[in-house]
């Protein structure tokens, strides 16, 4: 490995110590468990205070996509990818529609998974099963993107040995992740998130400083781009791109707020005050993460040539390689930033892994396979599920090495997740919303989204229809069916008490 | 219990977000303008300013308003299943 990446022994010692600390925290989380129950393993006894909650939300929300995907997209699109700042904030805005109320309900009804709310609200096994499948498929997509980014993080730094480094990265990092995740459950993952969130925040600030120190001010990078054939990437985005902006704000805002792992962190909050304060702080974090990732992409556009397609996601790694070769301080900061990138990847991937395992275990295995199974059995099945899932996705990530850009993977995930918006965001407020109508809307929305995304339609350009994500087209139909179906079938006598 | 004031507040908060959404998308800025300040294009400074205002407003909404004024803290206990299904 030492010959693959241009890091010396001290750097590997630092990175190794960081990775070992994750395993140690997994062991501490294992020892700190209070009961062998799903609530303890997946929600840590609902005891997250403000500091843990804000850092775990931050580390979970800002992922490999936030670092490599956004920098790569800014390399391709220029300043037009400032939309990433907008859509990361939109997630926090959309939380306001349902998170505070969902938190109260989760306390009353002891929810563990997002589907627990749907079961309580609508009482429809079919709706719950379909919602579970939608969330598990979407999260698998997300987890796959994280694993691929782990590989890309090493690939970009390794230069001519990139392919081998990619494979080592995927296998090694996922192994560590699954060990500490299954040892300590959400408690270990939240504790590691505290470290990872702090390193991530520090790493982003260090990244901005080092880019300016190494390549000069942003104004110089912008002038370089203006003098190149890419000059249009400095100007305001075209009308078509602005339609995509609107689409991204809506689909990522709603879809991101419906991340199952984030919903479970809402459940795990110690109090509503802790939740509200955490989300208030999260409203400012796009400026110290997404914005800096865009600026990194702009520096790459100015000073790194020749990246195309999925390879553009390596732009940040290329920049880091240049920086570390030029000074000792740069070298040290690159090691810190590299650790921050690993933190972003692993904190998001471990949360997705645990969330998938909780939904599979509680909402599918515990309902449709072994109804009435003991909590200890369900917890054991959840851990086994995590190992199998991660092994399968790691193999897939290696097979799909050069296949897709991270942003493409991200788009498909949101196309699916956003179909759950009526069930959660509308259903939590409107007593008259009916389960049958929500189920029909969800089925139609998913069918439309997937057909448009993967079908051979000439009017679908770059995965979008006139700049609009297929998921939003599906959501329009989904929402209409849910509302009209509920109005038509409206009957008195049913009272959901939020 | 939701009061008429709560419902009214929800509407004006929604209206402010709608106005902010219009402002954060720089459709109103001239196409092809590449002027920049410290490297950031002018249109980007304007849209990021609108995003910052949205962040401040969002933080105020979270910190200043509570859905029902309660805080279901550690004392909140599971109450069992609600009688609230539509028979599916």
Coordinates of C-alpha atoms in Angstrom, one line a residue, chain A residues 254 415 418-419 421-422 441-442 444-446 448-449 452 468-484:
Chain A
X254 CA -37.5 16.6 0.1
X415 CA -36.1 10.0 -7.5
X418 CA -39.1 11.7 -2.8
X419 CA -42.1 9.5 -3.5
X421 CA -43.1 12.8 0.7
X422 CA -46.9 12.6 0.7
X441 CA -49.8 7.3 -5.3
X442 CA -46.6 5.8 -4.1
X444 CA -47.6 5.1 -9.5
X445 CA -45.0 7.7 -8.5
X446 CA -42.3 5.0 -8.3
X448 CA -43.3 6.8 -13.4
X449 CA -40.0 7.8 -11.9
X452 CA -38.6 7.9 -17.1
X468 CA -36.8 18.3 -14.2
X469 CA -35.9 15.1 -12.4
X470 CA -38.1 12.1 -13.2
X471 CA -38.8 11.8 -9.5
X472 CA -40.6 15.1 -9.4
X473 CA -42.8 14.1 -12.4
X474 CA -43.6 10.9 -10.5
X475 CA -44.2 12.9 -7.3
X476 CA -46.7 15.2 -9.1
X477 CA -48.8 12.1 -10.1
X478 CA -48.2 10.6 -6.7
X479 CA -49.3 13.7 -4.8
X480 CA -52.4 14.1 -7.0
X481 CA -53.5 10.5 -6.5
X482 CA -53.0 10.7 -2.8
X483 CA -55.0 13.9 -2.4
X484 CA -57.8 13.2 -4.9

